[in-house]
Short mmCIF file of C-alpha atoms and ligand atoms in Angstrom, two decimals:
data_model
loop_
_atom_site.label_atom_id
_atom_site.label_comp_id
_atom_site.label_asym_id
_atom_site.label_seq_id
_atom_site.Cartn_x
_atom_site.Cartn_y
_atom_site.Cartn_z
CA MET S 1 -3.82 121.82 57.69
CA ARG S 2 -6.65 120.55 59.89
CA LYS S 3 -6.27 116.84 60.64
CA LEU S 4 -9.24 114.56 61.09
CA LEU S 5 -9.17 110.98 62.36
CA VAL S 6 -12.04 108.59 61.74
CA ILE S 7 -11.64 106.05 64.52
CA GLY S 8 -13.52 102.74 64.67
CA ILE S 9 -14.41 102.08 68.33
CA GLY S 10 -15.85 98.57 68.12
CA ALA S 11 -19.43 97.42 68.43
CA GLY S 12 -20.27 98.26 72.04
CA ASP S 13 -17.63 96.68 74.28
CA PRO S 14 -15.03 99.28 75.38
CA ASP S 15 -12.48 96.41 75.30
CA HIS S 16 -12.91 96.30 71.49
CA VAL S 17 -10.91 99.54 71.20
CA THR S 18 -7.59 98.64 69.57
CA VAL S 19 -4.10 99.80 70.57
CA GLN S 20 -3.97 101.78 67.31
CA ALA S 21 -7.26 103.47 68.23
CA ILE S 22 -5.97 104.32 71.73
CA LYS S 23 -2.88 105.96 70.21
CA ALA S 24 -5.12 107.91 67.82
CA LEU S 25 -7.51 108.97 70.62
CA ASN S 26 -4.56 110.50 72.46
CA GLU S 27 -3.68 112.73 69.48
CA VAL S 28 -7.12 114.35 69.36
CA GLY S 29 -8.02 117.80 70.70
CA VAL S 30 -11.67 117.92 69.56
CA PHE S 31 -14.11 115.00 69.31
CA PHE S 32 -17.12 115.49 67.09
CA VAL S 33 -20.14 113.53 68.28
CA VAL S 34 -23.16 113.29 66.03
CA GLU S 35 -26.16 113.99 68.25
CA LYS S 36 -29.02 111.63 67.48
CA GLY S 37 -31.05 112.29 70.63
CA GLY S 38 -33.56 110.00 72.34
CA ALA S 39 -32.66 106.45 73.28
CA ARG S 40 -29.63 106.56 71.02
CA ALA S 41 -28.05 108.74 73.72
CA ASP S 42 -26.70 105.37 75.03
CA LEU S 43 -24.47 105.24 71.96
CA VAL S 44 -23.14 108.75 72.57
CA ASP S 45 -22.47 107.82 76.22
CA LEU S 46 -20.31 104.88 75.18
CA ARG S 47 -18.12 107.24 73.15
CA LYS S 48 -17.75 109.50 76.18
CA GLN S 49 -16.84 106.50 78.38
CA ILE S 50 -14.19 105.43 75.85
CA CYS S 51 -12.64 108.92 75.92
CA ASP S 52 -12.62 108.95 79.77
CA ARG S 53 -11.06 105.54 79.94
CA TYR S 54 -8.34 105.74 77.30
CA ILE S 55 -7.26 109.38 77.02
CA GLU S 56 -4.45 110.44 79.34
CA ASP S 57 -4.72 114.24 79.02
CA PRO S 58 -8.32 115.25 79.76
CA SER S 59 -8.01 118.67 78.08
CA TYR S 60 -9.84 117.53 74.93
CA ARG S 61 -13.22 119.01 73.97
CA ILE S 62 -16.37 117.21 72.85
CA VAL S 63 -18.46 119.04 70.28
CA GLU S 64 -21.93 117.80 69.45
CA VAL S 65 -22.80 117.99 65.77
CA PRO S 66 -26.51 118.27 64.97
CA ASP S 67 -27.72 115.52 62.64
CA PRO S 68 -30.12 116.57 59.86
CA GLN S 69 -33.35 114.55 59.66
CA ARG S 70 -33.46 111.79 57.06
CA ASP S 71 -36.64 111.17 55.04
CA ARG S 72 -37.18 107.47 55.88
CA GLY S 73 -40.46 107.25 54.00
CA ALA S 74 -39.09 108.53 50.65
CA ALA S 75 -40.01 106.45 47.59
CA ASP S 76 -36.49 106.81 46.15
CA TYR S 77 -34.24 105.39 48.90
CA HIS S 78 -30.92 106.20 47.19
CA ALA S 79 -31.93 109.80 46.39
CA ALA S 80 -33.07 110.30 50.00
CA VAL S 81 -29.73 108.98 51.34
CA GLU S 82 -27.77 111.20 48.91
CA ASP S 83 -29.79 114.23 49.97
CA TRP S 84 -29.23 113.44 53.66
CA ARG S 85 -25.49 112.99 53.14
CA SER S 86 -25.22 116.36 51.38
CA ARG S 87 -27.05 118.10 54.21
CA ARG S 88 -24.79 116.28 56.69
CA ALA S 89 -21.71 117.44 54.74
CA GLU S 90 -22.88 121.07 54.98
CA THR S 91 -23.55 120.84 58.74
CA TRP S 92 -20.28 119.02 59.47
CA GLU S 93 -18.31 121.42 57.28
CA ARG S 94 -19.60 124.42 59.24
CA THR S 95 -18.85 122.70 62.56
CA LEU S 96 -15.32 121.74 61.48
CA ARG S 97 -14.62 125.25 60.25
CA ASP S 98 -15.88 126.84 63.49
CA GLU S 99 -14.61 124.34 66.06
CA LEU S 100 -11.33 122.93 64.69
CA GLY S 101 -8.31 125.24 64.46
CA GLU S 102 -6.13 125.15 61.32
CA ALA S 103 -3.39 123.19 63.09
CA ASP S 104 -5.65 121.02 65.27
CA CYS S 105 -6.55 117.35 65.22
CA GLY S 106 -10.20 116.34 65.43
CA ALA S 107 -11.94 112.96 65.33
CA PHE S 108 -15.19 111.19 64.65
CA LEU S 109 -15.63 108.02 66.69
CA VAL S 110 -17.42 105.51 64.49
CA TRP S 111 -19.40 102.55 65.81
CA GLY S 112 -17.80 99.23 64.77
CA ASP S 113 -15.64 99.74 61.70
CA PRO S 114 -15.92 102.86 59.53
CA ALA S 115 -15.86 100.77 56.34
CA LEU S 116 -19.08 98.89 57.07
CA TYR S 117 -22.53 100.46 56.65
CA ASP S 118 -21.45 103.84 57.91
CA SER S 119 -21.65 107.12 56.04
CA THR S 120 -18.89 109.04 57.87
CA LEU S 121 -16.26 108.43 55.16
CA ALA S 122 -18.65 109.34 52.35
CA VAL S 123 -19.63 112.58 54.09
CA ILE S 124 -15.99 113.53 54.75
CA GLU S 125 -15.15 112.83 51.09
CA GLN S 126 -17.90 115.30 50.14
CA ILE S 127 -16.46 117.93 52.49
CA VAL S 128 -12.99 117.43 50.97
CA ALA S 129 -14.43 117.64 47.44
CA ARG S 130 -16.27 120.90 48.22
CA GLY S 131 -12.88 122.42 49.10
CA VAL S 132 -14.24 124.99 51.58
CA VAL S 133 -12.44 123.46 54.58
CA ALA S 134 -9.06 121.87 53.80
CA LEU S 135 -8.64 118.57 55.64
CA ASP S 136 -6.18 115.75 55.87
CA TYR S 137 -7.90 112.62 57.18
CA GLU S 138 -6.98 109.09 58.24
CA VAL S 139 -9.03 106.03 59.12
CA VAL S 140 -8.37 103.72 62.06
CA PRO S 141 -10.19 100.38 61.66
CA GLY S 142 -12.40 98.98 64.41
CA ILE S 143 -13.93 95.65 65.35
CA SER S 144 -17.22 95.47 63.48
CA SER S 145 -20.44 93.98 64.82
CA VAL S 146 -19.97 91.18 62.28
CA GLN S 147 -16.67 90.11 63.80
CA ALA S 148 -18.07 90.51 67.32
CA LEU S 149 -21.07 88.33 66.43
CA ALA S 150 -18.93 85.58 64.88
CA ALA S 151 -16.63 85.55 67.91
CA LYS S 152 -19.54 85.29 70.39
CA HIS S 153 -21.06 82.37 68.51
CA ARG S 154 -17.59 80.86 67.99
CA VAL S 155 -18.20 80.39 64.25
CA PRO S 156 -16.13 81.31 61.19
CA LEU S 157 -18.05 83.46 58.68
CA ASN S 158 -17.14 81.41 55.60
CA ARG S 159 -16.78 77.73 54.90
CA VAL S 160 -13.60 76.38 53.20
CA GLY S 161 -12.90 78.59 50.16
CA GLY S 162 -16.50 79.83 50.21
CA ALA S 163 -17.92 83.28 49.64
CA ILE S 164 -19.83 85.28 52.22
CA GLN S 165 -22.25 88.06 51.53
CA ILE S 166 -22.95 90.97 53.88
CA THR S 167 -26.27 92.60 53.20
CA THR S 168 -29.18 94.45 54.77
CA GLY S 169 -32.59 93.21 55.90
CA ARG S 170 -34.35 95.08 53.09
CA ARG S 171 -32.22 93.34 50.43
CA LEU S 172 -32.71 89.82 51.79
CA SER S 173 -35.14 87.83 49.68
CA GLU S 174 -36.80 84.44 49.89
CA GLU S 175 -33.71 82.58 48.66
CA LEU S 176 -30.07 82.84 49.61
CA PRO S 177 -28.18 84.08 46.52
CA ASP S 178 -26.81 81.46 44.10
CA GLY S 179 -23.36 80.28 45.10
CA VAL S 180 -23.51 81.95 48.51
CA ASP S 181 -24.17 79.70 51.48
CA ASP S 182 -23.32 82.21 54.21
CA VAL S 183 -25.05 85.57 54.45
CA VAL S 184 -24.61 88.17 57.19
CA VAL S 185 -27.60 90.47 57.62
CA MET S 186 -27.41 93.90 59.24
CA LEU S 187 -29.82 96.82 59.59
CA ASP S 188 -32.88 94.60 59.68
CA ALA S 189 -35.90 96.19 61.35
CA ASP S 190 -38.34 93.49 60.22
CA CYS S 191 -37.00 90.01 61.10
CA SER S 192 -36.48 89.42 57.36
CA PHE S 193 -35.06 85.96 58.13
CA ARG S 194 -38.67 84.75 58.43
CA GLN S 195 -38.88 84.73 54.62
CA LEU S 196 -36.43 81.79 54.57
CA GLU S 197 -38.17 79.61 57.16
CA GLY S 198 -38.67 75.99 56.14
CA GLN S 199 -35.34 75.85 54.31
CA PRO S 200 -32.27 73.97 55.60
CA ILE S 201 -30.66 77.06 57.11
CA ASP S 202 -29.09 77.75 60.51
CA ILE S 203 -29.13 81.21 62.07
CA TYR S 204 -26.63 82.79 64.46
CA TRP S 205 -28.35 85.90 65.83
CA GLY S 206 -27.09 88.55 68.25
CA ALA S 207 -28.33 91.86 69.59
CA TYR S 208 -26.34 94.49 71.52
CA VAL S 209 -23.35 92.16 71.05
CA GLY S 210 -20.47 93.05 73.35
CA THR S 211 -22.60 95.12 75.74
CA ASP S 212 -24.15 94.22 79.11
CA ASP S 213 -27.50 93.73 77.31
CA GLU S 214 -26.12 91.19 74.83
CA LEU S 215 -28.61 88.61 73.52
CA LEU S 216 -27.58 85.55 71.49
CA VAL S 217 -29.75 82.85 69.90
CA SER S 218 -28.68 80.20 67.41
CA GLY S 219 -30.09 77.05 65.82
CA ASP S 220 -32.21 75.74 62.97
CA LEU S 221 -33.92 78.85 61.56
CA SER S 222 -37.37 77.25 61.47
CA GLU S 223 -37.08 76.19 65.11
CA VAL S 224 -35.74 79.45 66.59
CA ALA S 225 -37.41 82.13 64.41
CA ASP S 226 -40.31 82.63 66.87
CA GLU S 227 -37.94 82.82 69.82
CA ILE S 228 -35.75 85.45 68.10
CA GLU S 229 -38.74 87.53 67.09
CA GLY S 230 -40.12 87.44 70.66
CA VAL S 231 -36.79 88.17 72.37
CA ARG S 232 -36.12 90.96 69.88
CA ALA S 233 -39.52 92.63 70.37
CA GLU S 234 -39.28 92.46 74.15
CA ALA S 235 -35.74 93.92 74.19
CA ARG S 236 -36.66 96.69 71.75
CA GLU S 237 -39.64 97.63 73.90
CA ARG S 238 -37.56 97.63 77.09
CA LYS S 239 -34.60 99.66 75.78
CA GLY S 240 -36.34 101.77 73.13
CA TRP S 241 -33.88 100.72 70.40
CA ILE S 242 -32.15 97.59 69.14
CA MET S 243 -29.14 96.74 67.02
CA ASP S 244 -29.02 93.14 65.87
CA THR S 245 -27.06 91.20 63.27
CA TYR S 246 -27.22 87.60 62.14
CA LEU S 247 -25.48 85.01 60.03
CA LEU S 248 -27.65 82.74 57.90
CA ARG S 249 -25.85 79.51 57.01
CA ARG S 250 -27.16 77.00 54.48
CA ARG S 251 -26.70 73.49 55.91
CA ASP S 252 -24.55 71.09 53.85
C1 SAM I 1 -25.26 101.69 60.76
S1 SAM I 1 -24.74 100.02 60.91
C2 SAM I 1 -23.15 100.26 61.58
C3 SAM I 1 -22.27 99.04 61.47
C4 SAM I 1 -20.91 99.27 62.09
N1 SAM I 1 -20.11 100.22 61.33
C5 SAM I 1 -20.13 97.98 62.25
O1 SAM I 1 -18.97 97.92 61.81
O2 SAM I 1 -20.65 97.05 62.90
C6 SAM I 1 -25.72 99.53 62.27
C7 SAM I 1 -26.01 98.05 62.25
O3 SAM I 1 -24.86 97.37 62.73
C8 SAM I 1 -25.27 96.24 63.46
N2 SAM I 1 -24.74 96.37 64.83
C9 SAM I 1 -23.97 97.37 65.30
N3 SAM I 1 -23.59 97.14 66.56
C10 SAM I 1 -24.14 95.96 66.92
C11 SAM I 1 -24.10 95.18 68.09
N4 SAM I 1 -23.41 95.57 69.16
N5 SAM I 1 -24.76 94.00 68.10
C12 SAM I 1 -25.44 93.58 67.01
N6 SAM I 1 -25.51 94.28 65.86
C13 SAM I 1 -24.87 95.45 65.82
C14 SAM I 1 -26.78 96.18 63.40
O4 SAM I 1 -27.14 95.37 62.29
C15 SAM I 1 -27.13 97.61 63.14
O5 SAM I 1 -28.40 97.71 62.53
#
């Protein structure tokens, strides 16, 4: 049966790649790279660099998988994501059938950890459920951007016995949730932290964490919000894309 590995590669620093991931990379004959085009080509390049650096036998192939367009303006966000995942499943299924031999091992290299805000596992589950291409698949965990951010700021994510919440910019509201004093925010295109200014909250912000372009700012949210917004806008303009994550911490 075809074997597929879903390998977490860390959040941008090639040194994030774990020993388990290196062993997995060396089993793979075909790497499937989802082609996003444009500035995101940087992210595809990092995957290629990781293969060059860690794989001993260079006879592997890299196959680019076209990525269907997602309707980002759709009124029903969940329906739009479901529709996009189904179209992805169909495209990936065809590519796996055509490019991966029955006895071969293929892999998707997933940014950070495959379990966190990434649709690869959900799409592969759909392919398995459709039953057209029989697959056996395994997941190799990676260092997520959340762990990388916490390490760079030298902070734990939770306080003693406390809960943490990991959420997205669009779900953040004007109050931290009841009973949660530590919230990690990802996928935020709009500096949603500004809604909480004036409250006793510290922010630990990072963009491109682990890469040569890394940016870190921390402090009292009300004092550093302008700085983060400015640094973020300038970096986004310069590079054409940005990936940032932050921890919001209610002060005792
Ligand atoms: C689609 S999610 C993928 C998350 C990934 N699976 C992980 O484990 O980190 C993309 C979001 O992850 C965060 N992110 C990924 N890499 C990052 C990095 N190097 N620095 C800061 N944030 C990053 C950003 O919030 C970005 O919007």
